[in-house]
Amino acid sequence: MSRYIQDVVLNQPADFVAFMMNDYLSKNSFTLKTWKGAPAYVRGSFASAFFIEKYRIMTWSYTNGVLHLEACLGGIFGGEMDLSGAWGWMLKDAYRKDIEQLIQLLHQPLPNTATAGDGSTATDPTAASDNTYYTQTTVTVQTTDNTKAATTALVLGIISICLFWFPYLGFLVGIFAIIFYRSGKGSSQSGKATAGLVCAIIGICIALLIYFLNIVGTVMGIV
């Protein structure tokens, strides 16, 4: 097992951390599944992992003000890759930057909170004490924003169609457009992400068709 592992001291309210983590996981298309016999948040499907995307795997826990986070990329046969190294660096770099952005958001200062003497965070005494602070009290916080991913999905989807004369490249760009779609569809610009997905599917289909026609043309030429 090879994973990206972080223990981050936050000293934030537990319900805030849970809210932010669930927001990130939802907007990035993670679902709770079983991975290697244990519960984990997983993004991707067998079809997507079979090509380039790989599964995104994440587990997390929050105890005594410390966030323990584990993340990796997974293959269809259960192999894992951490988020460093040259192999698959584009996928690793994108995932690692998403996590770094999430950690920055988790460090944001909150209204009506103060650090207690024991290092924990004391909330407004009028807030509920049953871990419902952020559902009972309106608090505006900055959450995960994937609008850039939506725009990138659209741009890559259009490019994949324009590369019809280079089927290998068009196919590759189309796959990356789908990867960014998975993040962008949970943003405020989900329409762009969806348009990018449609363009990517068209680009991939054109690439496969031209590849098939090239094979047929080669065989016919040989015959």
mmCIF file of N, CA and C in Angstrom, residues 39 79 109 120 137 144 162 173 177 190 212-213:
data_model
loop_
_atom_site.group_PDB
_atom_site.id
_atom_site.type_symbol
_atom_site.label_atom_id
_atom_site.label_comp_id
_atom_site.label_asym_id
_atom_site.label_seq_id
_atom_site.Cartn_x
_atom_site.Cartn_y
_atom_site.Cartn_z
ATOM 1 N N PRO A 39 -14.090 0.614 4.453
ATOM 2 C CA PRO A 39 -14.831 1.743 3.877
ATOM 3 C C PRO A 39 -13.889 2.856 3.444
ATOM 4 N N GLY A 79 -4.405 -2.071 -7.121
ATOM 5 C CA GLY A 79 -3.120 -1.440 -6.850
ATOM 6 C C GLY A 79 -3.295 0.014 -6.444
ATOM 7 N N PRO A 109 -10.430 31.061 9.260
ATOM 8 C CA PRO A 109 -10.959 31.495 10.568
ATOM 9 C C PRO A 109 -12.480 31.501 10.560
ATOM 10 N N SER A 120 -8.056 23.178 22.124
ATOM 11 C CA SER A 120 -9.276 22.890 21.383
ATOM 12 C C SER A 120 -9.959 24.200 21.022
ATOM 13 N N THR A 137 -27.001 27.186 13.442
ATOM 14 C CA THR A 137 -26.554 28.569 13.376
ATOM 15 C C THR A 137 -26.049 28.870 11.970
ATOM 16 N N THR A 144 -15.414 24.501 -1.173
ATOM 17 C CA THR A 144 -14.720 24.077 -2.392
ATOM 18 C C THR A 144 -15.357 24.710 -3.628
ATOM 19 N N CYS A 162 -11.636 19.048 -32.098
ATOM 20 C CA CYS A 162 -10.777 19.703 -33.100
ATOM 21 C C CYS A 162 -9.589 18.827 -33.493
ATOM 22 N N VAL A 173 -7.092 13.658 -24.897
ATOM 23 C CA VAL A 173 -7.636 14.930 -24.413
ATOM 24 C C VAL A 173 -9.083 14.750 -23.954
ATOM 25 N N ALA A 177 -10.792 15.554 -20.336
ATOM 26 C CA ALA A 177 -11.983 16.405 -20.218
ATOM 27 C C ALA A 177 -13.008 15.751 -19.290
ATOM 28 N N SER A 190 -21.916 24.117 -13.518
ATOM 29 C CA SER A 190 -22.054 22.720 -13.926
ATOM 30 C C SER A 190 -22.450 22.584 -15.393
ATOM 31 N N PHE A 212 -10.569 3.275 -36.332
ATOM 32 C CA PHE A 212 -11.123 2.072 -36.956
ATOM 33 C C PHE A 212 -11.034 2.157 -38.481
ATOM 34 N N LEU A 213 -11.358 3.318 -39.034
ATOM 35 C CA LEU A 213 -11.288 3.510 -40.484
ATOM 36 C C LEU A 213 -9.866 3.392 -40.990
#
